[in-house]
Amino acid sequence: MEDLKLVYKKVHIGHNFSLSYRTVGEGKHLVFLHGWGYPWKIEPDFISSLAKQYELIFLDLPGYGQSSWEGIKGTVFEYAQTLAKFLAKLGIANEAILIGHSMGSVVILNYLVDHPKFGNRILFCGLPLGEKMPLWVKLLLFLRLQKLISKFHKLSQMAVDYISRETQKIGGKKPERKTYEGSVEPEILINNALSVLESKNLKTYKSVAAKPVLIYGEKERFKKFCDRRKLPCYIIKEAGHSPMTEKPRETAELILKILKKD
């Protein structure tokens, strides 16, 4: 690992709007999109083997890390457009292999809707499936109250804490208040979560031409949904919703195995 050093970079995709990302390694580009609450947690055991064969790019979505978020609500639909601009700016739109965790998978899924001819490998780790939208979420979206809630610190913190508890029920970890650079605004976190529920993930997954590879932790709730629907997926034993941090070496080895099938 001595020679594998993450390099912190920024790229501008609009007037006064920039995206931060970390990169390491050389070769084909693996672009990683993180889940809700914090940027991708980079474990040494996860990148050690991958970075010897690929360039790893860990993008901070708007509102995370040092990425801008002015003018952005923080929905997965907006993030899909941001991903398109990021790939185009780096000149890797036709070459990148996309790997998403949880919310990051939903972002990529919506990116595929707008880019149906995307033909590269796609891997989803912990894609939320089978979640019904609660009545309170429908009400929030219908009345557009999330912005109002986010303006009141106590209300917004209650909303974030509630979403956090629900996230932990599927095997996820409690999101950290601070990212590795700065904090995530409650408005971003609320809109992140609501838009994941609003996105029709199963229907979209079945409709996209490029069939993403599904990876789940053995202990997480979404794995049971895949079993019921008989969806093909890979399982990381003794892992929950975040196998890349719970079982980093095993997850990296599985990713290499999947990519070598090409």
PDB file of C-alpha atoms in Angstrom, residues 34-35 99-109 123-131 170 196-197 200-202 205 212-217 220-226 233-234 240-243:
ATOM      1  CA  HIS A  34     -21.237   6.624  -2.432  1.00  0.00           C
ATOM      2  CA  GLY A  35     -24.389   6.063  -0.431  1.00  0.00           C
ATOM      3  CA  ILE A  99     -19.972   1.052  -9.266  1.00  0.00           C
ATOM      4  CA  GLY A 100     -22.575   2.393  -6.853  1.00  0.00           C
ATOM      5  CA  HIS A 101     -23.330   1.771  -3.203  1.00  0.00           C
ATOM      6  CA  SER A 102     -26.952   2.071  -2.050  1.00  0.00           C
ATOM      7  CA  MET A 103     -28.024   5.621  -3.015  1.00  0.00           C
ATOM      8  CA  GLY A 104     -25.111   5.757  -5.457  1.00  0.00           C
ATOM      9  CA  SER A 105     -26.628   2.752  -7.241  1.00  0.00           C
ATOM     10  CA  VAL A 106     -29.934   4.605  -7.565  1.00  0.00           C
ATOM     11  CA  VAL A 107     -28.087   7.584  -9.072  1.00  0.00           C
ATOM     12  CA  ILE A 108     -26.471   5.325 -11.684  1.00  0.00           C
ATOM     13  CA  LEU A 109     -29.809   3.641 -12.373  1.00  0.00           C
ATOM     14  CA  LEU A 123     -22.091  -2.989 -10.445  1.00  0.00           C
ATOM     15  CA  PHE A 124     -24.609  -2.163  -7.725  1.00  0.00           C
ATOM     16  CA  CYS A 125     -23.740  -2.832  -4.099  1.00  0.00           C
ATOM     17  CA  GLY A 126     -26.815  -2.707  -1.861  1.00  0.00           C
ATOM     18  CA  LEU A 127     -29.291  -1.309  -4.409  1.00  0.00           C
ATOM     19  CA  PRO A 128     -32.502  -0.477  -2.467  1.00  0.00           C
ATOM     20  CA  LEU A 129     -35.280  -2.694  -3.830  1.00  0.00           C
ATOM     21  CA  GLY A 130     -38.794  -3.468  -2.706  1.00  0.00           C
ATOM     22  CA  GLU A 131     -39.164  -0.466  -0.421  1.00  0.00           C
ATOM     23  CA  ILE A 170     -31.675  -2.473   6.473  1.00  0.00           C
ATOM     24  CA  VAL A 196     -34.369   7.341  -3.289  1.00  0.00           C
ATOM     25  CA  LEU A 197     -37.847   6.312  -2.102  1.00  0.00           C
ATOM     26  CA  LYS A 200     -38.957   3.354  -8.952  1.00  0.00           C
ATOM     27  CA  ASN A 201     -35.828   1.235  -8.592  1.00  0.00           C
ATOM     28  CA  LEU A 202     -37.153  -2.253  -9.356  1.00  0.00           C
ATOM     29  CA  TYR A 205     -33.757  -1.965 -13.040  1.00  0.00           C
ATOM     30  CA  PRO A 212     -26.236  -4.085 -13.702  1.00  0.00           C
ATOM     31  CA  VAL A 213     -24.651  -6.779 -11.545  1.00  0.00           C
ATOM     32  CA  LEU A 214     -26.209  -6.893  -8.066  1.00  0.00           C
ATOM     33  CA  ILE A 215     -24.077  -7.405  -4.945  1.00  0.00           C
ATOM     34  CA  TYR A 216     -25.557  -7.698  -1.450  1.00  0.00           C
ATOM     35  CA  GLY A 217     -24.345  -8.401   2.042  1.00  0.00           C
ATOM     36  CA  GLU A 220     -29.053  -7.023   4.681  1.00  0.00           C
ATOM     37  CA  ARG A 221     -32.785  -6.781   4.067  1.00  0.00           C
ATOM     38  CA  PHE A 222     -32.683  -6.169   0.312  1.00  0.00           C
ATOM     39  CA  LYS A 223     -31.021  -9.546  -0.213  1.00  0.00           C
ATOM     40  CA  LYS A 224     -34.250 -11.251   0.915  1.00  0.00           C
ATOM     41  CA  PHE A 225     -36.195  -9.289  -1.693  1.00  0.00           C
ATOM     42  CA  CYS A 226     -33.814 -10.534  -4.395  1.00  0.00           C
ATOM     43  CA  CYS A 233     -27.046 -11.497  -7.362  1.00  0.00           C
ATOM     44  CA  TYR A 234     -23.695 -12.076  -5.666  1.00  0.00           C
ATOM     45  CA  GLY A 240     -24.586  -6.124   5.953  1.00  0.00           C
ATOM     46  CA  HIS A 241     -25.468  -3.112   3.826  1.00  0.00           C
ATOM     47  CA  SER A 242     -21.849  -1.920   3.421  1.00  0.00           C
ATOM     48  CA  PRO A 243     -19.705  -4.931   2.450  1.00  0.00           C
TER      49      PRO A 243
END
